[in-house]
């Protein structure tokens, strides 16, 4: 009686642990990190028509720095 209850509890916890590990591996894969960073800073790369070339260069530098920061790369 108690052993069946113990087995059920053990199965639930081990299943949750397995699902959590699989999710974290997938979420933290370099491919998915890059996708999230690209989506997050995609709007910074859009060129508004009224932006001057100097302002556009500043926007690109800002977006590039934010992307590198998101990817966890050192900035120089």
Coordinates of N, CA, C and O in Angstrom, one line a residue:
X1 N 0.8 -1.2 0.0 CA 0.0 0.0 0.0 C 0.9 1.3 0.0 O 0.7 2.1 -0.8
X2 N 1.8 1.3 1.0 CA 2.7 2.5 1.1 C 3.7 2.5 -0.1 O 4.1 3.6 -0.5
X3 N 4.1 1.3 -0.5 CA 5.1 1.3 -1.6 C 4.5 1.8 -2.9 O 5.2 2.5 -3.7
X4 N 3.2 1.5 -3.2 CA 2.6 2.1 -4.4 C 2.5 3.6 -4.3 O 2.7 4.3 -5.3
X5 N 2.2 4.1 -3.2 CA 2.1 5.5 -3.0 C 3.5 6.2 -3.2 O 3.6 7.2 -3.8
X6 N 4.5 5.5 -2.6 CA 5.9 6.0 -2.8 C 6.3 6.0 -4.3 O 6.9 7.0 -4.7
X7 N 5.9 5.0 -5.0 CA 6.2 4.9 -6.4 C 5.5 6.0 -7.2 O 6.1 6.6 -8.1
X8 N 4.3 6.3 -6.9 CA 3.6 7.3 -7.6 C 4.2 8.7 -7.3 O 4.4 9.5 -8.3
X9 N 4.6 9.0 -6.1 CA 5.2 10.2 -5.8 C 6.6 10.3 -6.5 O 7.0 11.4 -7.1
X10 N 7.3 9.2 -6.5 CA 8.6 9.2 -7.1 C 8.5 9.4 -8.6 O 9.3 10.2 -9.2
X11 N 7.5 8.8 -9.3 CA 7.3 9.0 -10.7 C 6.9 10.4 -11.0 O 7.4 11.0 -12.1
X12 N 6.1 11.0 -10.2 CA 5.7 12.4 -10.5 C 6.9 13.4 -10.4 O 7.1 14.2 -11.3
X13 N 7.7 13.2 -9.3 CA 8.8 14.1 -9.2 C 9.9 13.8 -10.3 O 10.5 14.8 -10.8
X14 N 10.1 12.6 -10.6 CA 11.1 12.3 -11.6 C 10.6 12.8 -13.0 O 11.4 13.3 -13.8
X15 N 9.3 12.7 -13.3 CA 8.8 13.2 -14.5 C 8.9 14.8 -14.6 O 9.3 15.3 -15.6
X16 N 8.6 15.4 -13.5 CA 8.7 16.9 -13.5 C 10.2 17.3 -13.6 O 10.5 18.3 -14.3
X17 N 11.1 16.6 -13.0 CA 12.5 16.9 -13.1 C 13.0 16.7 -14.6 O 13.7 17.5 -15.1
X18 N 12.6 15.6 -15.2 CA 13.0 15.3 -16.6 C 12.4 16.4 -17.5 O 13.1 16.9 -18.4
X19 N 11.2 16.8 -17.4 CA 10.6 17.9 -18.2 C 11.3 19.2 -18.0 O 11.6 19.9 -19.0
X20 N 11.6 19.5 -16.8 CA 12.3 20.8 -16.5 C 13.7 20.8 -17.1 O 14.1 21.8 -17.7
X21 N 14.4 19.7 -17.0 CA 15.8 19.7 -17.6 C 15.7 19.8 -19.1 O 16.5 20.5 -19.8
X22 N 14.7 19.1 -19.7 CA 14.6 19.2 -21.2 C 14.2 20.6 -21.6 O 14.7 21.1 -22.6
X23 N 13.3 21.3 -20.9 CA 12.9 22.6 -21.2 C 14.1 23.6 -21.1 O 14.4 24.4 -22.0
X24 N 14.9 23.5 -20.0 CA 16.0 24.4 -19.8 C 17.1 24.1 -20.9 O 17.8 25.1 -21.3
X25 N 17.4 22.9 -21.2 CA 18.3 22.6 -22.3 C 17.9 23.3 -23.6 O 18.7 23.9 -24.3
X26 N 16.6 23.1 -23.9 CA 16.1 23.7 -25.2 C 16.1 25.3 -25.1 O 16.5 25.9 -26.1
X27 N 15.7 25.8 -24.0 CA 15.6 27.3 -23.8 C 16.9 27.9 -23.9 O 17.1 29.0 -24.4
X28 N 17.9 27.3 -23.3 CA 19.3 27.9 -23.2 C 20.2 27.5 -24.4 O 21.4 27.7 -24.3
X29 N 19.7 26.8 -25.4 CA 20.5 26.5 -26.5 C 21.0 27.7 -27.3 O 20.2 28.7 -27.3
X30 N 22.2 27.7 -27.8 CA 22.6 28.9 -28.5 C 21.7 29.4 -29.7 O 21.5 30.6 -29.9
X31 N 21.1 28.4 -30.3 CA 20.2 28.7 -31.4 C 19.0 29.5 -31.0 O 18.6 30.5 -31.6
X32 N 18.4 29.1 -29.8 CA 17.2 29.7 -29.3 C 17.6 31.1 -28.7 O 16.8 32.0 -28.7
X33 N 18.7 31.2 -28.1 CA 19.2 32.5 -27.5 C 19.3 33.5 -28.6 O 18.8 34.6 -28.5
X34 N 19.9 33.1 -29.8 CA 20.1 34.0 -30.9 C 18.7 34.4 -31.5 O 18.5 35.6 -31.8
X35 N 17.8 33.5 -31.6 CA 16.4 33.8 -32.0 C 15.8 34.8 -31.1 O 15.2 35.8 -31.6
X36 N 15.8 34.6 -29.8 CA 15.2 35.6 -28.9 C 15.9 37.0 -29.0 O 15.2 38.0 -29.0
X37 N 17.2 37.0 -29.1 CA 17.9 38.3 -29.2 C 17.5 39.0 -30.5 O 17.3 40.2 -30.5
X38 N 17.4 38.3 -31.6 CA 17.1 38.9 -32.9 C 15.7 39.4 -32.8 O 15.4 40.6 -33.3
X39 N 14.7 38.7 -32.3 CA 13.4 39.2 -32.2 C 13.3 40.4 -31.2 O 12.5 41.4 -31.5
X40 N 14.1 40.4 -30.2 CA 14.0 41.5 -29.2 C 14.5 42.8 -29.8 O 13.9 43.8 -29.5
X41 N 15.6 42.7 -30.6 CA 16.2 44.0 -31.1 C 15.9 44.2 -32.5 O 16.6 45.0 -33.2
X42 N 15.0 43.5 -33.1 CA 14.7 43.6 -34.6 C 14.2 45.0 -34.9 O 14.5 45.6 -35.9
X43 N 13.4 45.6 -34.0 CA 12.8 46.9 -34.2 C 13.9 48.0 -34.2 O 13.7 49.0 -34.9
X44 N 15.0 47.7 -33.6 CA 16.1 48.7 -33.6 C 16.8 48.8 -34.9 O 17.4 49.8 -35.3
X45 N 16.7 47.8 -35.7 CA 17.4 47.8 -37.0 C 16.5 48.3 -38.2 O 16.9 48.5 -39.3
X46 N 15.3 48.7 -37.9 CA 14.4 49.2 -38.9 C 14.8 50.7 -39.1 O 15.0 51.5 -38.2
X47 N 14.8 51.1 -40.4 CA 15.2 52.5 -40.7 C 13.9 53.3 -41.0 O 13.3 53.1 -42.0
X48 N 13.6 54.2 -40.1 CA 12.5 55.1 -40.4 C 12.9 56.1 -41.5 O 14.1 56.5 -41.7
X49 N 11.9 56.5 -42.3 CA 12.2 57.3 -43.5 C 12.7 58.6 -43.2 O 13.5 59.2 -43.9
X50 N 12.3 59.2 -42.0 CA 12.7 60.5 -41.7 C 14.1 60.6 -40.9 O 14.5 61.7 -40.6
X51 N 14.7 59.5 -40.7 CA 16.0 59.5 -40.0 C 17.1 59.9 -40.9 O 17.2 59.5 -42.0
X52 N 18.0 60.7 -40.3 CA 19.2 61.2 -41.0 C 20.2 60.1 -41.0 O 20.1 59.2 -40.2
X53 N 21.2 60.1 -41.9 CA 22.2 59.1 -41.9 C 23.0 59.0 -40.6 O 23.3 57.9 -40.1
X54 N 23.2 60.2 -39.9 CA 23.9 60.2 -38.6 C 23.0 59.5 -37.6 O 23.5 58.7 -36.8
X55 N 21.7 59.8 -37.6 CA 20.8 59.1 -36.6 C 20.7 57.6 -36.9 O 20.6 56.8 -36.0
X56 N 20.7 57.3 -38.2 CA 20.6 55.9 -38.5 C 21.8 55.1 -38.0 O 21.8 54.0 -37.5
X57 N 23.0 55.7 -38.2 CA 24.3 55.1 -37.7 C 24.2 54.9 -36.2 O 24.6 53.9 -35.7
X58 N 23.7 55.9 -35.5 CA 23.6 55.8 -34.0 C 22.6 54.7 -33.6 O 22.9 53.9 -32.7
X59 N 21.5 54.6 -34.4 CA 20.5 53.5 -34.1 C 21.1 52.1 -34.3 O 20.9 51.2 -33.6
X60 N 21.9 52.0 -35.4 CA 22.6 50.7 -35.7 C 23.6 50.4 -34.6 O 23.7 49.2 -34.2
X61 N 24.4 51.3 -34.2 CA 25.3 51.1 -33.1 C 24.6 50.7 -31.8 O 25.1 49.7 -31.1
X62 N 23.5 51.3 -31.5 CA 22.8 51.0 -30.3 C 22.2 49.6 -30.4 O 22.3 48.8 -29.5
X63 N 21.6 49.3 -31.5 CA 21.0 47.9 -31.7 C 22.1 46.9 -31.7 O 21.9 45.8 -31.1
X64 N 23.2 47.1 -32.3 CA 24.3 46.2 -32.3 C 24.8 45.9 -30.9 O 25.1 44.8 -30.5
X65 N 25.0 47.0 -30.1 CA 25.4 46.8 -28.7 C 24.4 46.0 -27.9 O 24.8 45.2 -27.1
X66 N 23.2 46.3 -28.1 CA 22.1 45.6 -27.4 C 22.1 44.1 -27.7 O 21.9 43.3 -26.9
X67 N 22.3 43.8 -29.0 CA 22.3 42.5 -29.5 C 23.5 41.7 -28.9 O 23.3 40.6 -28.4
X68 N 24.6 42.3 -28.9 CA 25.8 41.6 -28.3 C 25.6 41.4 -26.8 O 26.0 40.4 -26.3
X69 N 25.0 42.4 -26.1 CA 24.8 42.3 -24.7 C 23.8 41.1 -24.4 O 24.0 40.4 -23.5
X70 N 22.8 41.0 -25.3 CA 21.8 40.0 -25.1 C 22.4 38.6 -25.3 O 22.1 37.6 -24.6
X71 N 23.3 38.5 -26.3 CA 24.0 37.2 -26.6 C 25.0 36.9 -25.6 O 25.5 35.8 -25.5
X72 N 25.4 37.9 -24.7 CA 26.4 37.6 -23.7 C 27.8 37.7 -24.2 O 28.7 37.1 -23.6
X73 N 28.0 38.4 -25.2 CA 29.4 38.6 -25.8 C 30.0 39.9 -25.2 O 29.3 40.9 -25.0
X74 N 31.3 39.9 -25.0 CA 31.9 41.1 -24.5 C 31.9 42.2 -25.5 O 32.0 42.0 -26.7
X75 N 31.7 43.4 -25.0 CA 31.7 44.6 -25.8 C 33.0 45.4 -25.7 O 33.5 45.5 -24.6
X76 N 33.6 45.8 -26.8 CA 34.8 46.6 -26.7 C 34.6 48.0 -27.0 O 33.8 48.5 -27.7

